[in-house]
């Protein structure tokens, strides 16, 4: 039996196990929306801006580990997805972005709502496709999903001309993927793993430096075994939050620009740095020549191009992080604890805890209170970008992978709210909270409608300093207090806005109101709620490693 | 340092722009580029000459590898490289210098592939130095037009 391309696309998505897609209609995807009209097995969520669709798919993917799917029409619909695709690319999030395109006959003629999506998304996708022949559709969808989730995950875009949706084909879905030029290397080289085991056995002051790769490879259990078996302190990147329990004795917290002093001192002082699924980003390394200057470096990563990209590496191991850690564990004997090293680290932790002055309503306090309140409940924390993000990374304590969702590599303001929506769709039983800034929340505020219409009980906690706070902080500390265009004192009333959208909302101005307000937010189960916390306006994020400095040269407060 | 990089790719639309775009994005200048199909019509081979140090080369090689359509990437070291360039040079001629130009063409084992009243078109194949050499000698007669193809290269002997 023949079916249309639009139907074939939906069938293919079902074969991939897709349950939900986030999208927005338009001319070139009309035939697909017509097929969706009677579709029962795939839920389509209508967002209010295509960027919201991409971020929702991204948040869904981060919360569940599945491939997120977003959909937009050609031209402006597709270009509105671009920031969301780039965001997923920078953080290696598996996503398939489907866009309508003008009919094949009209391609390349500057037709109405034509944009060169393959060209535009080339540098921000792992791979992309333009379907020109309807027979290719099932194979391309299969390949797209395979590429998105295998190896180092990432977004893949599929551009589909309108006539492909309306054309007919005899549908059959390929069983297997055959891409001769794409064979991700999963198993680490045994010789390299032995070298690493030897280096670990000989090290007196080792540190594990852990990134988002541990989360995407589902390798937290193996990581914990390694750390505990050999007594190795663990620091995580912002993307790695949740990969190792913050409550563990060996946890150092986050490193880098806003990392803990103990993590930054430990990395600077260690004799062996074991990087696992991390990429030595400049926000982590600070001034590279003085990053881990005394250390031998082991780098475990699925992507060979990450090895040696930013720092010299002594023992590279290319492979799936989980499989490599497993094999490494087998080669390691139980190790006497590095007593002196652990003591040194404990001393740093005691001497330089994360701290803030408790005068007025402080953002850190709000986060700590929410952390205490949700301690024993399944909670997913999402953030926007800026100080709100860094305070949350520092003061919420993460115990499990996929409980922290934040825009790392791209640092996209406006990511949090739609990503929280996506996460709540993926994890309906979890508490999902977006710690937001007053600037960022306004960048995709329209997605409140998506949340309200779907009765998503997400919590939005605006840490409202009426500033583009992070930029203001840099202006204060590096640009002589020149607060150039960062004052948002004329913000609209966010409580009224939230209420107008149909959310529950309130404002909190005193520390003593915080606990009750947060408790109140947890009682709201049938719609989103927003709390506008009017925080101390010029509170800063510390520690802070000024750009160009070594990471042990922090401003502590 | 100049490197000659061979990139074996799936012969698909858009592959050239993926490869070229990668060079541009990562800040590498392509000095010359030649693409053609291989013995297997589903596979193309690109020969790219680019400037960079060892680290740059390593990084670009790995990034090229990451492209889904790339089958193989390798750098051909100078001493192992059998390489050729092709150029067509249209030189201005007159009665007096025609003989001299013909002599130069013979010395370089180039060929004259078109003759007109006031010009001759010379075809030269060879290593870069040879091509540069004849261009230098012909320049004083006046080069009306010239086209150079990208360098192509294979590794000498059995190894690849
Ligand atoms: C889309 C986008 N534009 C600009 C920036 C640059 N930027 C980074 S943080 C920041 C300020 C964010 O302000 P707000 O959301 O209020 O957060 P705060 O730092 O005050 O907590 C800006 C403008 C960005 N990261 N993303
Ligand atoms: Mg702000």
XYZ file of C-alpha atoms and ligand atoms in Angstrom:
744
model
C 0.000 0.000 0.000
C 1.224 3.461 -0.774
C 1.187 6.251 1.775
C 2.139 9.919 1.582
C 5.532 11.263 2.540
C 3.943 13.025 5.515
C 2.465 9.739 6.741
C 5.747 7.977 6.075
C 7.544 10.550 8.210
C 5.176 9.955 11.134
C 5.494 6.175 10.705
C 9.265 6.511 10.704
C 9.188 8.643 13.860
C 7.076 5.982 15.557
C 9.582 3.326 14.545
C 12.171 5.442 16.336
C 10.041 5.444 19.449
C 9.155 9.128 19.257
C 6.253 9.983 21.537
C 6.301 13.739 21.438
C 7.312 16.483 19.043
C 7.451 20.214 19.651
C 6.453 22.292 16.677
C 4.810 25.225 14.954
C 2.959 25.053 11.639
C 3.301 26.988 8.400
C 2.792 26.754 4.653
C 5.368 24.167 3.699
C 4.507 21.791 6.529
C 0.739 21.963 5.997
C 0.604 18.424 4.580
C 2.467 17.151 7.620
C 0.118 18.973 9.984
C -2.751 17.435 8.071
C -1.332 13.998 8.823
C -0.838 15.025 12.471
C -4.521 15.974 12.660
C -5.525 12.333 12.910
C -2.339 11.051 14.517
C -2.922 9.210 17.807
C 0.436 7.869 18.920
C 2.596 10.947 18.596
C 1.772 13.930 20.725
C 2.385 17.276 19.053
C 2.966 20.219 21.371
C 2.225 23.606 19.887
C 4.797 26.083 21.133
C 4.551 29.852 20.662
C 7.899 30.436 18.977
C 10.064 27.928 17.141
C 13.025 28.665 19.412
C 10.802 27.347 22.183
C 10.293 24.142 20.196
C 14.006 23.537 19.818
C 14.758 24.253 23.494
C 11.819 22.119 24.622
C 13.096 19.212 22.526
C 16.514 19.835 24.043
C 15.197 19.920 27.625
C 13.195 16.771 26.952
C 16.327 15.036 25.659
C 18.413 16.108 28.661
C 15.771 14.982 31.139
C 15.090 11.602 29.528
C 18.171 10.638 27.537
C 15.958 10.164 24.479
C 16.245 12.024 21.191
C 14.244 15.286 21.245
C 12.290 16.190 18.125
C 11.252 19.656 16.952
C 9.438 20.773 13.855
C 9.104 24.060 11.992
C 8.068 25.399 8.659
C 10.504 26.667 6.034
C 12.201 30.067 5.999
C 11.479 32.032 9.200
C 10.274 28.913 11.020
C 13.552 27.196 10.288
C 15.705 30.215 11.116
C 13.863 30.571 14.432
C 15.075 27.065 15.298
C 18.681 27.972 14.684
C 19.623 29.188 18.181
C 18.071 26.064 19.671
C 19.963 23.787 17.301
C 23.235 25.575 18.011
C 22.537 25.255 21.728
C 22.060 21.498 21.424
C 25.168 21.225 19.277
C 27.402 22.961 21.810
C 26.173 20.697 24.607
C 26.116 17.470 22.528
C 22.389 16.881 22.989
C 20.657 14.313 20.739
C 17.996 16.093 18.713
C 16.320 15.794 15.339
C 15.088 19.085 13.867
C 12.614 18.696 11.037
C 11.908 21.626 8.748
C 9.584 22.085 5.829
C 11.105 23.410 2.646
C 9.766 24.871 -0.589
C 8.885 22.250 -3.218
C 11.926 20.745 -4.949
C 10.921 22.504 -8.189
C 11.251 25.892 -6.506
C 14.509 25.223 -4.655
C 17.261 27.747 -5.234
C 15.047 30.444 -6.710
C 14.588 32.659 -3.666
C 11.059 31.343 -3.473
C 8.638 32.604 -0.841
C 9.890 31.497 2.600
C 12.889 29.715 1.196
C 16.007 29.576 3.345
C 19.045 27.408 2.752
C 18.596 25.322 5.883
C 21.301 22.815 5.019
C 23.749 25.669 4.500
C 22.666 27.577 7.598
C 22.746 24.589 9.930
C 25.899 22.966 8.578
C 28.216 24.357 11.272
C 25.719 23.760 14.107
C 24.574 20.227 13.404
C 26.339 16.919 13.665
C 24.945 16.240 10.221
C 22.076 17.432 8.085
C 19.927 16.208 5.226
C 17.776 17.616 2.454
C 15.372 14.979 1.196
C 15.119 15.230 -2.559
C 13.652 11.841 -3.368
C 10.719 10.440 -1.470
C 12.155 6.889 -1.518
C 15.038 8.192 0.618
C 12.791 9.410 3.420
C 12.689 6.322 5.669
C 16.425 5.702 5.346
C 17.276 9.328 6.057
C 15.085 9.421 9.170
C 16.707 6.210 10.376
C 20.184 7.623 9.771
C 19.296 10.940 11.379
C 18.247 9.303 14.639
C 21.222 6.988 14.614
C 23.658 9.842 14.073
C 21.953 12.049 16.682
C 22.237 9.519 19.492
C 25.350 7.467 18.718
C 28.981 8.366 19.327
C 29.130 11.920 20.582
C 25.447 12.881 20.440
C 24.259 16.011 18.692
C 21.500 17.618 16.668
C 20.701 16.486 13.136
C 18.453 18.458 10.834
C 16.210 17.083 8.098
C 14.904 19.551 5.543
C 11.847 18.272 3.658
C 10.382 19.966 0.572
C 6.611 20.190 0.465
C 6.239 17.885 -2.534
C 8.037 15.156 -0.579
C 5.277 15.362 2.050
C 2.566 15.057 -0.581
C 4.245 12.448 -2.779
C 3.542 8.739 -2.340
C 5.735 5.780 -1.595
C 5.552 2.134 -0.620
C 6.662 2.406 2.961
C 9.148 0.098 4.546
C 11.460 1.068 7.357
C 15.064 -0.099 7.235
C 16.066 -2.519 9.981
C 19.668 -1.482 10.142
C 21.764 1.590 9.483
C 24.650 1.272 7.066
C 26.825 4.376 6.949
C 30.257 3.191 5.852
C 31.809 6.580 6.602
C 30.419 6.792 10.165
C 31.602 4.224 12.655
C 32.023 5.722 16.124
C 34.813 4.099 18.059
C 33.303 2.796 21.289
C 35.977 0.669 22.891
C 39.049 2.277 24.352
C 42.464 0.982 23.352
C 43.524 -1.644 25.948
C 47.120 -0.438 25.956
C 46.045 3.119 26.711
C 43.748 1.905 29.457
C 46.627 -0.037 31.009
C 48.794 3.074 30.875
C 46.045 5.017 32.619
C 45.690 2.334 35.288
C 49.423 2.521 35.925
C 49.367 6.300 36.166
C 46.488 6.134 38.638
C 48.300 3.536 40.740
C 51.393 5.743 40.904
C 49.674 9.032 41.522
C 49.853 10.666 44.946
C 47.485 13.530 44.183
C 44.918 12.519 41.572
C 41.772 14.437 40.609
C 38.886 13.322 38.419
C 37.595 16.139 36.204
C 34.184 15.160 34.924
C 32.007 16.630 32.187
C 28.672 16.136 30.490
C 30.015 13.115 28.622
C 29.553 11.043 31.777
C 25.886 11.961 31.791
C 25.274 11.267 28.117
C 27.113 7.951 28.380
C 25.150 7.030 31.545
C 28.433 6.358 33.300
C 27.767 7.822 36.771
C 27.817 4.459 38.523
C 31.180 3.527 37.019
C 32.552 6.962 37.855
C 31.530 6.605 41.477
C 33.094 3.154 41.663
C 36.355 4.477 40.283
C 36.439 7.458 42.629
C 35.660 5.361 45.681
C 37.832 2.392 44.817
C 40.891 4.579 44.388
C 39.995 7.462 46.702
C 40.073 10.099 43.981
C 38.439 13.492 44.583
C 35.988 14.520 41.858
C 35.329 17.922 40.379
C 32.632 18.461 37.764
C 32.135 20.980 34.990
C 28.858 22.855 34.785
C 27.680 20.291 32.251
C 28.777 17.517 34.565
C 26.661 18.587 37.559
C 24.751 15.557 38.771
C 27.248 13.073 37.335
C 28.716 12.648 40.832
C 26.750 13.168 44.051
C 27.516 16.495 45.694
C 27.006 14.843 49.083
C 29.845 12.377 48.509
C 32.915 12.952 50.649
C 35.068 13.030 47.529
C 33.001 15.729 45.807
C 34.784 19.015 45.188
C 31.930 20.707 43.335
C 32.311 22.639 40.135
C 35.650 23.940 38.849
C 36.588 26.854 36.639
C 35.506 30.465 36.400
C 32.852 30.173 39.111
C 34.078 26.933 40.582
C 34.762 26.243 44.228
C 38.113 27.259 45.617
C 38.797 23.688 46.682
C 38.193 22.359 43.161
C 40.383 24.997 41.568
C 43.178 24.522 44.114
C 42.987 20.745 43.772
C 43.282 20.897 39.989
C 46.144 23.349 40.187
C 47.980 21.181 42.701
C 47.233 17.655 41.474
C 49.821 15.345 39.950
C 47.288 13.447 37.825
C 44.198 14.879 36.184
C 41.746 12.351 34.810
C 39.413 14.126 32.408
C 36.298 12.107 31.712
C 33.824 13.253 29.055
C 34.976 16.844 29.397
C 36.505 19.174 26.838
C 38.798 21.658 28.605
C 36.578 24.613 27.788
C 38.097 28.038 28.418
C 35.573 28.645 31.225
C 37.121 25.631 32.948
C 40.820 26.058 32.246
C 41.328 29.794 32.656
C 44.854 30.685 31.527
C 45.884 27.421 29.844
C 49.637 27.382 30.528
C 48.898 27.489 34.242
C 46.082 24.947 34.176
C 46.983 21.810 36.123
C 50.659 22.689 35.684
C 52.032 19.764 37.679
C 49.728 17.105 36.340
C 49.976 14.251 33.978
C 46.718 14.315 32.031
C 44.549 11.357 31.095
C 41.741 12.280 28.720
C 38.856 9.862 28.170
C 36.412 10.962 25.474
C 34.303 9.533 22.678
C 35.394 12.283 20.296
C 38.976 11.983 19.053
C 38.898 15.623 17.950
C 38.648 16.698 21.606
C 41.965 15.055 22.451
C 44.705 17.642 22.462
C 42.397 20.380 21.148
C 42.949 22.787 24.019
C 45.570 21.220 26.278
C 48.361 18.709 25.892
C 47.304 15.216 26.911
C 49.654 12.485 28.124
C 47.346 9.485 27.968
C 44.458 9.852 25.531
C 41.760 7.196 25.533
C 39.149 7.441 22.811
C 35.994 5.505 23.471
C 32.629 5.416 25.148
C 33.237 6.760 28.629
C 31.238 4.041 30.328
C 32.942 1.195 28.532
C 36.382 2.715 29.171
C 35.672 3.269 32.877
C 34.492 -0.334 33.194
C 37.686 -1.664 31.691
C 39.791 0.719 33.689
C 38.128 -0.502 36.888
C 39.048 -4.073 36.047
C 42.688 -3.133 35.692
C 42.895 -1.233 38.966
C 43.735 -2.950 42.207
C 42.353 -1.538 45.433
C 44.498 1.424 46.247
C 45.693 2.706 49.570
C 43.961 5.977 50.185
C 45.870 9.104 49.362
C 45.610 10.159 52.954
C 47.664 13.346 52.831
C 45.993 14.473 49.637
C 42.505 13.843 50.941
C 43.361 15.680 54.137
C 44.643 18.633 52.163
C 41.430 18.685 50.179
C 39.269 18.482 53.281
C 41.171 21.407 54.672
C 40.503 23.477 51.552
C 36.859 22.520 51.707
C 36.657 23.600 55.355
C 38.579 26.794 54.769
C 36.883 27.956 51.563
C 33.266 26.835 51.512
C 30.857 28.563 49.148
C 29.419 31.420 51.128
C 27.505 34.671 51.001
C 26.515 37.408 53.388
C 23.061 36.882 54.791
C 21.776 40.436 54.618
C 18.600 41.118 52.695
C 17.005 38.689 50.271
C 19.823 36.713 48.735
C 19.510 34.511 45.658
C 21.773 31.881 47.204
C 19.380 31.634 50.146
C 16.402 31.027 47.866
C 18.279 28.225 46.135
C 19.445 26.670 49.400
C 15.919 26.742 50.753
C 14.511 25.068 47.662
C 17.292 22.507 47.788
C 16.403 21.678 51.390
C 12.736 21.487 50.539
C 13.175 19.113 47.608
C 15.962 17.035 49.113
C 14.010 13.786 49.041
C 11.912 14.390 45.976
C 12.575 13.793 42.313
C 13.519 17.276 41.185
C 14.901 18.630 37.949
C 16.564 22.000 38.112
C 16.672 24.135 34.992
C 18.242 27.564 34.663
C 18.458 30.521 32.395
C 21.831 32.143 31.785
C 23.760 34.597 33.883
C 24.215 34.933 37.630
C 21.009 32.951 38.216
C 22.658 30.005 36.488
C 25.922 30.185 38.392
C 24.297 30.619 41.807
C 22.093 27.627 41.099
C 25.042 25.559 39.895
C 26.851 26.442 43.112
C 24.149 26.283 45.759
C 21.760 23.549 44.676
C 23.193 20.162 45.579
C 22.869 17.609 42.814
C 22.818 13.929 43.574
C 21.805 12.289 40.323
C 22.426 12.663 36.602
C 19.787 14.378 34.447
C 18.581 16.544 37.313
C 20.442 19.636 36.083
C 19.513 21.239 32.762
C 21.327 24.366 31.685
C 22.747 25.916 28.557
C 26.485 25.364 28.832
C 28.439 25.830 25.644
C 26.269 28.438 23.986
C 25.012 30.174 27.144
C 21.615 30.913 25.650
C 19.406 33.342 27.566
C 15.817 32.212 27.068
C 16.718 28.528 27.204
C 15.339 27.785 30.653
C 11.592 28.211 30.356
C 11.079 26.179 27.169
C 13.628 23.602 28.349
C 11.675 23.275 31.608
C 8.547 22.627 29.566
C 10.336 19.903 27.623
C 11.731 18.368 30.805
C 8.299 18.328 32.449
C 6.802 16.569 29.409
C 9.572 13.983 29.628
C 9.329 13.571 33.413
C 5.701 14.314 34.341
C 6.170 13.096 37.920
C 9.224 15.128 38.755
C 9.252 18.621 40.190
C 10.683 20.857 37.478
C 11.949 24.276 38.500
C 13.523 26.970 36.339
C 15.769 29.374 38.228
C 15.589 32.414 36.005
C 16.949 35.906 35.626
C 14.672 38.844 34.974
C 16.454 39.453 31.678
C 16.491 35.865 30.419
C 12.905 35.068 31.327
C 11.735 37.766 28.943
C 13.508 36.155 26.005
C 11.043 33.288 25.610
C 8.269 34.434 27.925
C 5.675 33.419 25.315
C 6.344 29.784 26.266
C 4.324 30.380 29.432
C 1.341 29.789 27.164
C 2.660 26.394 26.144
C 3.030 25.527 29.824
C -0.393 26.855 30.796
C -2.209 25.137 27.926
C -0.660 21.824 28.842
C -1.166 22.313 32.595
C 2.524 21.890 33.226
C 3.236 22.484 36.914
C 6.687 23.948 36.273
C 8.020 26.422 38.820
C 9.709 29.582 37.652
C 11.782 31.310 40.292
C 12.943 34.642 38.979
C 16.016 35.820 40.853
C 15.104 39.377 40.042
C 17.920 41.881 40.363
C 16.482 44.138 37.659
C 19.829 43.907 35.964
C 21.504 41.898 33.283
C 23.317 40.830 36.375
C 26.210 38.813 35.038
C 27.126 41.486 32.550
C 26.757 44.104 35.276
C 29.120 42.084 37.455
C 31.780 42.182 34.754
C 31.186 45.891 34.298
C 31.593 46.388 38.020
C 34.745 44.317 38.379
C 36.452 44.851 35.039
C 34.929 47.965 33.446
C 35.078 50.455 36.336
C 31.393 50.285 37.284
C 30.295 51.457 33.856
C 26.839 49.920 33.885
C 26.364 50.370 30.182
C 22.884 49.202 29.144
C 22.515 46.556 31.809
C 20.010 48.289 34.096
C 16.575 46.724 33.737
C 14.915 48.805 36.452
C 12.072 49.497 34.035
C 11.160 45.815 33.775
C 7.457 45.069 33.396
C 5.633 43.577 36.357
C 6.510 39.901 35.959
C 3.821 38.789 38.394
C 1.108 40.471 36.363
C 2.539 39.080 33.168
C 2.548 35.554 34.563
C -1.014 35.975 35.787
C -2.099 37.272 32.411
C -0.748 34.091 30.870
C -2.705 32.052 33.407
C 0.036 31.120 35.838
C -0.118 31.302 39.588
C 2.263 34.048 40.628
C 3.502 36.082 43.546
C 6.283 38.378 44.596
C 8.631 37.806 47.508
C 10.667 40.611 49.001
C 11.786 39.379 52.411
C 13.939 36.417 53.375
C 11.414 35.262 55.950
C 8.787 34.828 53.212
C 10.964 32.571 51.102
C 10.252 29.196 52.665
C 6.483 29.603 52.668
C 6.442 30.848 49.091
C 8.500 27.893 47.905
C 6.225 25.509 49.775
C 3.246 27.213 48.180
C 4.773 26.668 44.734
C 4.941 22.944 45.383
C 1.222 22.827 46.097
C 0.357 24.075 42.620
C -0.087 21.052 40.417
C -2.291 22.094 37.520
C -0.469 25.058 36.052
C 2.855 26.792 36.088
C 3.731 29.145 38.854
C 6.118 32.047 38.922
C 7.666 33.669 41.949
C 9.410 36.973 41.493
C 12.126 37.067 44.154
C 13.267 40.648 44.468
C 16.879 40.008 45.398
C 19.760 42.218 46.490
C 20.432 44.045 43.258
C 24.201 44.059 43.179
C 24.937 40.641 44.575
C 27.863 39.019 42.744
C 28.850 35.467 41.906
C 31.975 34.368 43.757
C 34.454 32.772 43.410
C 35.285 34.516 40.160
C 38.345 33.844 38.050
C 38.852 36.991 35.968
C 39.405 36.222 32.288
C 42.989 35.456 31.398
C 43.913 34.413 34.946
C 44.865 30.984 36.216
C 42.027 29.228 38.003
C 43.728 29.362 41.393
C 43.747 33.157 41.140
C 40.148 33.608 42.171
C 38.434 36.601 43.613
C 36.837 34.873 46.578
C 34.431 37.561 47.735
C 54.309 24.703 6.963
C 52.335 23.575 3.950
C 50.515 20.289 4.135
C 48.980 18.158 1.453
C 45.902 16.486 2.867
C 43.936 13.783 1.104
C 40.300 13.444 2.040
C 38.327 10.452 0.833
C 34.610 11.180 0.962
C 31.270 9.808 -0.087
C 30.465 11.215 -3.500
C 27.341 13.095 -2.397
C 25.957 16.557 -3.057
C 27.166 19.140 -0.601
C 30.263 17.280 0.552
C 32.591 19.865 -0.921
C 30.900 22.657 0.994
C 31.055 20.636 4.219
C 34.800 20.195 3.798
C 35.495 23.723 2.597
C 33.259 25.184 5.306
C 35.149 23.304 7.977
C 38.452 24.791 6.836
C 36.987 28.282 6.835
C 35.361 27.854 10.255
C 38.459 26.551 11.938
C 40.531 29.357 10.452
C 42.509 27.455 7.838
C 43.273 28.894 4.467
C 42.948 26.468 1.591
C 45.733 27.181 -0.884
C 44.619 24.711 -3.449
C 41.914 22.144 -3.780
C 41.256 19.435 -6.320
C 38.303 17.080 -6.283
C 37.465 14.151 -8.460
C 35.813 10.811 -8.379
C 37.937 7.734 -7.578
C 37.990 4.312 -9.094
C 34.781 3.712 -7.157
C 32.177 6.149 -8.514
C 30.479 6.466 -5.112
C 33.686 7.826 -3.604
C 35.510 11.088 -4.286
C 39.006 12.127 -3.420
C 40.011 15.638 -2.490
C 43.553 16.875 -2.380
C 43.871 19.968 -0.257
C 46.948 22.076 0.300
C 46.782 24.138 3.467
C 49.152 26.011 5.710
C 49.507 25.284 9.423
C 51.681 23.800 12.165
C 51.535 20.182 13.345
C 48.860 20.905 15.958
C 46.673 22.699 13.461
C 47.083 19.811 11.086
C 46.120 17.280 13.722
C 43.027 19.240 14.678
C 41.822 19.797 11.120
C 42.436 16.145 10.278
C 40.318 15.066 13.229
C 37.584 17.549 12.442
C 37.503 16.342 8.837
C 37.192 12.812 10.138
C 34.198 13.835 12.198
C 32.219 14.789 9.120
C 29.742 12.015 8.597
C 30.536 11.736 4.880
C 34.281 11.349 5.368
C 35.746 7.886 4.872
C 39.407 8.637 5.362
C 41.772 11.538 5.910
C 45.525 11.493 5.638
C 48.409 13.845 5.311
C 50.939 12.960 2.629
C 54.441 13.798 3.842
C 56.426 15.732 1.282
C 59.141 13.092 0.842
C 56.583 10.372 0.101
C 54.429 12.404 -2.166
C 54.066 11.937 -5.929
C 52.384 15.171 -6.853
C 51.403 17.105 -9.920
C 50.013 20.444 -10.829
C 48.562 21.520 -14.121
C 48.565 25.010 -15.617
C 47.449 26.517 -18.903
C 49.258 29.736 -19.791
C 48.313 32.008 -22.676
C 51.436 33.991 -23.626
C 51.579 37.010 -25.885
C 53.788 36.287 -28.901
C 55.163 38.143 -31.916
C 57.362 37.198 -34.867
C 60.539 37.913 -32.949
C 60.000 35.905 -29.763
C 58.021 32.938 -31.061
C 61.191 30.839 -31.371
C 62.432 31.674 -27.935
C 59.117 30.753 -26.336
C 58.989 27.473 -28.197
C 62.430 26.695 -26.849
C 61.402 27.329 -23.276
C 58.375 25.096 -23.779
C 60.629 22.312 -24.993
C 63.112 22.653 -22.170
C 60.307 22.332 -19.652
C 58.684 19.494 -21.573
C 55.522 21.529 -21.712
C 53.175 21.511 -24.712
C 51.681 24.089 -26.943
C 48.014 23.352 -27.245
C 46.772 26.418 -29.124
C 48.406 28.896 -31.445
C 46.978 32.192 -32.652
C 48.457 35.191 -34.410
C 49.389 37.006 -31.229
C 49.307 34.292 -28.582
C 50.174 30.723 -27.727
C 48.649 28.574 -25.031
C 51.078 26.414 -23.122
C 50.138 23.378 -21.076
C 52.461 22.383 -18.272
C 52.210 19.536 -15.801
C 54.656 18.882 -13.043
C 55.635 19.613 -9.521
C 54.889 23.025 -8.198
C 58.483 24.233 -8.699
C 58.417 23.318 -12.360
C 55.142 25.097 -12.946
C 56.420 28.145 -11.074
C 59.623 28.000 -13.127
C 58.007 28.203 -16.524
C 55.598 30.897 -15.395
C 58.533 32.987 -14.271
C 60.273 32.630 -17.622
C 57.163 33.297 -19.672
C 56.138 36.315 -17.683
C 58.453 38.714 -19.479
C 56.708 37.987 -22.791
C 53.409 38.958 -21.239
C 50.927 36.453 -19.834
C 47.473 37.258 -21.208
C 45.620 34.674 -19.187
C 46.465 31.778 -16.959
C 44.680 29.028 -15.084
C 46.170 26.635 -12.529
C 44.498 23.531 -11.263
C 44.724 22.391 -7.668
C 47.541 20.091 -6.756
C 46.816 16.371 -6.837
C 48.950 13.876 -4.964
C 49.365 10.192 -4.214
C 51.691 8.571 -1.781
C 54.579 6.829 -3.506
C 55.004 3.074 -3.490
C 52.699 0.463 -2.042
C 51.694 2.260 1.107
C 48.895 4.743 1.217
C 20.738 35.370 23.935
C 21.786 35.981 24.774
N 22.052 37.310 24.664
C 23.003 37.873 25.438
C 23.719 37.127 26.324
C 24.805 37.767 27.184
N 24.465 37.670 28.610
C 24.966 36.711 29.412
S 24.381 36.789 30.963
C 23.432 38.116 30.592
C 22.573 38.745 31.646
C 21.428 37.892 31.998
O 20.548 38.648 32.785
P 19.472 37.953 33.668
O 18.706 36.975 32.893
O 18.674 38.994 34.383
O 20.341 37.113 34.685
P 21.235 37.586 35.933
O 22.654 37.542 35.473
O 20.803 38.946 36.327
O 20.953 36.552 36.952
C 23.603 38.500 29.271
C 22.967 39.661 28.638
C 23.427 35.740 26.376
N 24.103 34.918 27.186
N 22.454 35.212 25.626
Mg 18.909 39.849 36.258
